[in-house]
Structure formats: C-alpha cells, structure tokens
Amino acid sequence: MAKSWSIIGWILLGALATAIGTGYFLFQANTDRTRLYEATEQAKKQSEELTAASKKLADEANNKLHSASDEIKTTQELIRKYDEEHDLLAKAEPLLKTHTSTNWKEWINIPLGFSIRLPATSASSTQNDSALDAGWLRIQPYNALQESAWQTNTSSTSEVTYFVDGHLLIGKRGSEWMLRDQSGASSTLLIWAKPNSKQEENNLIEALSTLTFRR
C-alpha cells in the first residue's frame, strides 16, 4: 500500500513539475509575445515617422521648386519689361509743355505721387487718395484688369508712347485714351481720357506734358 502511495506521489510530483514547466513556458511565451508586439508597434511608429519626415522633405523640396519657378518667372517678366522700356524710350515722343498751361490750375495728389495742370474747364475736378477725376480725365492707381477693361470698351485706337518727367506714357488713343506710366519696369498710374473735340485733345496732350512724378 505504501508503495502505491509512493507511486502516486511521484506521479503528482511529475504533474506538478510539468505544470510548473508549462506555466513558465506560457509566461515566457506571453512575455515574448508582448515584447514582439511592442517592438512591432515601435517599428510601425518609426516607419510612420520616417514616412511623415520623407513627405515633409518632399513637400519642402516641391515648395522650394515652386518658389524658384515663381522667382524665375518674375525675373523674366522684369527683364521683358526692361527690354520693352529700352525699346520704347528710343521711339517715345517727348511731351514738352507750352505757355498754354502756364495759368492752368495745378492739381497735386500726394497719395498717388503726381501733379498735373488742368484747364479752367476742369475746375469741377475732384481728387482723393484713390483718383483724380475731371470727368473727361481720370488718373488712378495702375491696375492691369482695369486697363484691359477700358481698352475693350474703346474703338479706333492707335498705339502711342510719350515721355515726360522721366516716365514713359504707354497706351492707346482713339474715342477714348488709355495710358499707363512706366519707369524702372513698373507702373504706378492708369490714365483714362475722353476728349470730345480737337481742342480738348490738344488740351489733354498739354495736360499730360505737365505731369510730374514723385521722386
């Protein structure tokens, strides 16, 4: 009987050892699994960070390329304007004021940086920070869209180029006049006029000859 209990004891002891061994291996397996999971998550996080960093670098590179492209286009446009200005200066008609405008009222527009003399018929002229408006003559800050709109609404035009006070006056004349000043490859003023007679046209040219620009 004692021998039987001894056998049972050894069996139980073996089972206990097996259980302990199995438990240890399960614990170790779980530990390894957790470590591998954490390593996988860390690797995934690093991969995402590298992807984000790579995208950021790519975006920065693209932005720099776009910026460089824009700068090249701007520079090319400036070069074009300087070349245009050089060519136009060679053929521009100088505007020389005569005694006709000696007693005309001088309008000085400090915000827009110019002055001009206008005949007595323009006594009702008004001006502010955005324009000088004499009804038949308007001078305002240069705007390419406005220039295009004015040119679209006129007819029988011919191109003209004048030179006054160190600035070119470039544009068209016809039923309406549209001019812009240009100096140093940039424009500051847009001029619209509608002379209704030959005398008014002569007055317009005389008025333009009195233009002075802020230095």
mmCIF file of N, CA and C in Angstrom, residues 104-152:
data_model
loop_
_atom_site.group_PDB
_atom_site.id
_atom_site.type_symbol
_atom_site.label_atom_id
_atom_site.label_comp_id
_atom_site.label_asym_id
_atom_site.label_seq_id
_atom_site.Cartn_x
_atom_site.Cartn_y
_atom_site.Cartn_z
ATOM 1 N N TRP A 104 -2.934 127.412 -65.936
ATOM 2 C CA TRP A 104 -3.856 126.351 -65.544
ATOM 3 C C TRP A 104 -3.653 125.995 -64.065
ATOM 4 N N LYS A 105 -4.719 125.542 -63.454
ATOM 5 C CA LYS A 105 -4.621 125.148 -62.047
ATOM 6 C C LYS A 105 -3.813 123.853 -61.913
ATOM 7 N N GLU A 106 -2.916 123.841 -60.937
ATOM 8 C CA GLU A 106 -2.113 122.645 -60.696
ATOM 9 C C GLU A 106 -2.784 121.787 -59.618
ATOM 10 N N TRP A 107 -2.966 120.532 -59.956
ATOM 11 C CA TRP A 107 -3.537 119.568 -59.020
ATOM 12 C C TRP A 107 -2.402 118.669 -58.518
ATOM 13 N N ILE A 108 -2.238 118.649 -57.214
ATOM 14 C CA ILE A 108 -1.180 117.835 -56.599
ATOM 15 C C ILE A 108 -1.826 116.708 -55.803
ATOM 16 N N ASN A 109 -1.521 115.490 -56.173
ATOM 17 C CA ASN A 109 -2.061 114.331 -55.466
ATOM 18 C C ASN A 109 -0.909 113.619 -54.755
ATOM 19 N N ILE A 110 -0.765 113.925 -53.467
ATOM 20 C CA ILE A 110 0.353 113.362 -52.697
ATOM 21 C C ILE A 110 0.235 111.846 -52.528
ATOM 22 N N PRO A 111 -0.956 111.302 -52.196
ATOM 23 C CA PRO A 111 -1.052 109.837 -52.016
ATOM 24 C C PRO A 111 -0.631 109.052 -53.253
ATOM 25 N N LEU A 112 -1.006 109.553 -54.456
ATOM 26 C CA LEU A 112 -0.666 108.843 -55.687
ATOM 27 C C LEU A 112 0.670 109.298 -56.278
ATOM 28 N N GLY A 113 1.248 110.355 -55.719
ATOM 29 C CA GLY A 113 2.593 110.754 -56.101
ATOM 30 C C GLY A 113 2.719 111.430 -57.452
ATOM 31 N N PHE A 114 1.799 112.321 -57.806
ATOM 32 C CA PHE A 114 1.931 113.039 -59.077
ATOM 33 C C PHE A 114 1.274 114.408 -58.970
ATOM 34 N N SER A 115 1.591 115.260 -59.930
ATOM 35 C CA SER A 115 0.890 116.541 -60.069
ATOM 36 C C SER A 115 0.623 116.757 -61.555
ATOM 37 N N ILE A 116 -0.393 117.572 -61.852
ATOM 38 C CA ILE A 116 -0.763 117.832 -63.240
ATOM 39 C C ILE A 116 -1.512 119.157 -63.300
ATOM 40 N N ARG A 117 -1.364 119.873 -64.385
ATOM 41 C CA ARG A 117 -2.118 121.111 -64.592
ATOM 42 C C ARG A 117 -3.286 120.833 -65.532
ATOM 43 N N LEU A 118 -4.455 121.390 -65.190
ATOM 44 C CA LEU A 118 -5.657 121.175 -65.996
ATOM 45 C C LEU A 118 -6.283 122.510 -66.360
ATOM 46 N N PRO A 119 -6.917 122.576 -67.538
ATOM 47 C CA PRO A 119 -7.541 123.841 -67.973
ATOM 48 C C PRO A 119 -8.698 124.246 -67.077
ATOM 49 N N ALA A 120 -9.118 125.500 -67.235
ATOM 50 C CA ALA A 120 -10.179 126.051 -66.386
ATOM 51 C C ALA A 120 -11.477 125.268 -66.507
ATOM 52 N N THR A 121 -11.701 124.625 -67.636
ATOM 53 C CA THR A 121 -12.932 123.845 -67.820
ATOM 54 C C THR A 121 -12.977 122.633 -66.889
ATOM 55 N N SER A 122 -11.847 122.343 -66.248
ATOM 56 C CA SER A 122 -11.802 121.206 -65.327
ATOM 57 C C SER A 122 -11.893 121.664 -63.871
ATOM 58 N N ALA A 123 -12.436 122.855 -63.655
ATOM 59 C CA ALA A 123 -12.489 123.423 -62.308
ATOM 60 C C ALA A 123 -13.279 122.556 -61.340
ATOM 61 N N SER A 124 -14.203 121.756 -61.884
ATOM 62 C CA SER A 124 -15.038 120.918 -61.019
ATOM 63 C C SER A 124 -14.377 119.580 -60.703
ATOM 64 N N SER A 125 -13.112 119.464 -61.029
ATOM 65 C CA SER A 125 -12.411 118.206 -60.783
ATOM 66 C C SER A 125 -12.400 117.874 -59.290
ATOM 67 N N THR A 126 -12.390 116.577 -59.012
ATOM 68 C CA THR A 126 -12.297 116.117 -57.620
ATOM 69 C C THR A 126 -11.141 115.130 -57.516
ATOM 70 N N GLN A 127 -10.554 115.055 -56.328
ATOM 71 C CA GLN A 127 -9.495 114.085 -56.138
ATOM 72 C C GLN A 127 -9.488 113.607 -54.689
ATOM 73 N N ASN A 128 -8.997 112.405 -54.517
ATOM 74 C CA ASN A 128 -8.845 111.814 -53.189
ATOM 75 C C ASN A 128 -7.677 110.833 -53.238
ATOM 76 N N ASP A 129 -7.616 109.973 -52.231
ATOM 77 C CA ASP A 129 -6.490 109.032 -52.173
ATOM 78 C C ASP A 129 -6.501 108.000 -53.291
ATOM 79 N N SER A 130 -7.655 107.849 -53.966
ATOM 80 C CA SER A 130 -7.765 106.783 -54.963
ATOM 81 C C SER A 130 -7.802 107.281 -56.401
ATOM 82 N N ALA A 131 -8.033 108.578 -56.627
ATOM 83 C CA ALA A 131 -8.117 109.046 -58.020
ATOM 84 C C ALA A 131 -8.227 110.556 -58.104
ATOM 85 N N LEU A 132 -7.850 111.069 -59.288
ATOM 86 C CA LEU A 132 -8.166 112.445 -59.693
ATOM 87 C C LEU A 132 -9.184 112.311 -60.812
ATOM 88 N N ASP A 133 -10.354 112.922 -60.643
ATOM 89 C CA ASP A 133 -11.439 112.754 -61.615
ATOM 90 C C ASP A 133 -11.893 114.123 -62.106
ATOM 91 N N ALA A 134 -11.636 114.379 -63.399
ATOM 92 C CA ALA A 134 -12.056 115.637 -64.007
ATOM 93 C C ALA A 134 -13.225 115.423 -64.955
ATOM 94 N N GLY A 135 -13.856 114.259 -64.890
ATOM 95 C CA GLY A 135 -14.964 113.950 -65.793
ATOM 96 C C GLY A 135 -14.456 113.396 -67.111
ATOM 97 N N TRP A 136 -13.751 114.231 -67.868
ATOM 98 C CA TRP A 136 -13.192 113.798 -69.156
ATOM 99 C C TRP A 136 -11.818 113.152 -68.992
ATOM 100 N N LEU A 137 -11.252 113.291 -67.787
ATOM 101 C CA LEU A 137 -9.923 112.749 -67.499
ATOM 102 C C LEU A 137 -9.931 112.126 -66.110
ATOM 103 N N ARG A 138 -9.382 110.927 -66.029
ATOM 104 C CA ARG A 138 -9.304 110.253 -64.727
ATOM 105 C C ARG A 138 -7.918 109.623 -64.581
ATOM 106 N N ILE A 139 -7.302 109.863 -63.431
ATOM 107 C CA ILE A 139 -5.994 109.276 -63.127
ATOM 108 C C ILE A 139 -6.114 108.517 -61.810
ATOM 109 N N GLN A 140 -5.749 107.252 -61.826
ATOM 110 C CA GLN A 140 -5.899 106.408 -60.652
ATOM 111 C C GLN A 140 -4.724 105.433 -60.558
ATOM 112 N N PRO A 141 -4.601 104.705 -59.453
ATOM 113 C CA PRO A 141 -3.509 103.727 -59.338
ATOM 114 C C PRO A 141 -3.592 102.690 -60.452
ATOM 115 N N TYR A 142 -2.442 102.250 -60.908
ATOM 116 C CA TYR A 142 -2.417 101.286 -62.011
ATOM 117 C C TYR A 142 -3.037 99.955 -61.600
ATOM 118 N N ASN A 143 -3.870 99.430 -62.490
ATOM 119 C CA ASN A 143 -4.497 98.128 -62.295
ATOM 120 C C ASN A 143 -4.635 97.484 -63.673
ATOM 121 N N ALA A 144 -3.970 96.345 -63.862
ATOM 122 C CA ALA A 144 -3.944 95.692 -65.174
ATOM 123 C C ALA A 144 -5.335 95.275 -65.636
ATOM 124 N N LEU A 145 -6.173 94.808 -64.719
ATOM 125 C CA LEU A 145 -7.531 94.384 -65.090
ATOM 126 C C LEU A 145 -8.363 95.572 -65.549
ATOM 127 N N GLN A 146 -8.227 96.707 -64.840
ATOM 128 C CA GLN A 146 -8.966 97.905 -65.238
ATOM 129 C C GLN A 146 -8.490 98.412 -66.591
ATOM 130 N N GLU A 147 -7.180 98.357 -66.808
ATOM 131 C CA GLU A 147 -6.630 98.771 -68.088
ATOM 132 C C GLU A 147 -7.202 97.941 -69.224
ATOM 133 N N SER A 148 -7.267 96.637 -69.030
ATOM 134 C CA SER A 148 -7.800 95.744 -70.054
ATOM 135 C C SER A 148 -9.271 96.038 -70.318
ATOM 136 N N ALA A 149 -10.033 96.304 -69.257
ATOM 137 C CA ALA A 149 -11.462 96.595 -69.410
ATOM 138 C C ALA A 149 -11.668 97.888 -70.185
ATOM 139 N N TRP A 150 -10.891 98.908 -69.875
ATOM 140 C CA TRP A 150 -11.016 100.177 -70.592
ATOM 141 C C TRP A 150 -10.651 100.009 -72.068
ATOM 142 N N GLN A 151 -9.611 99.254 -72.354
ATOM 143 C CA GLN A 151 -9.194 99.056 -73.736
ATOM 144 C C GLN A 151 -10.243 98.292 -74.534
ATOM 145 N N THR A 152 -10.970 97.405 -73.862
ATOM 146 C CA THR A 152 -12.010 96.620 -74.525
ATOM 147 C C THR A 152 -13.179 97.496 -74.942
#
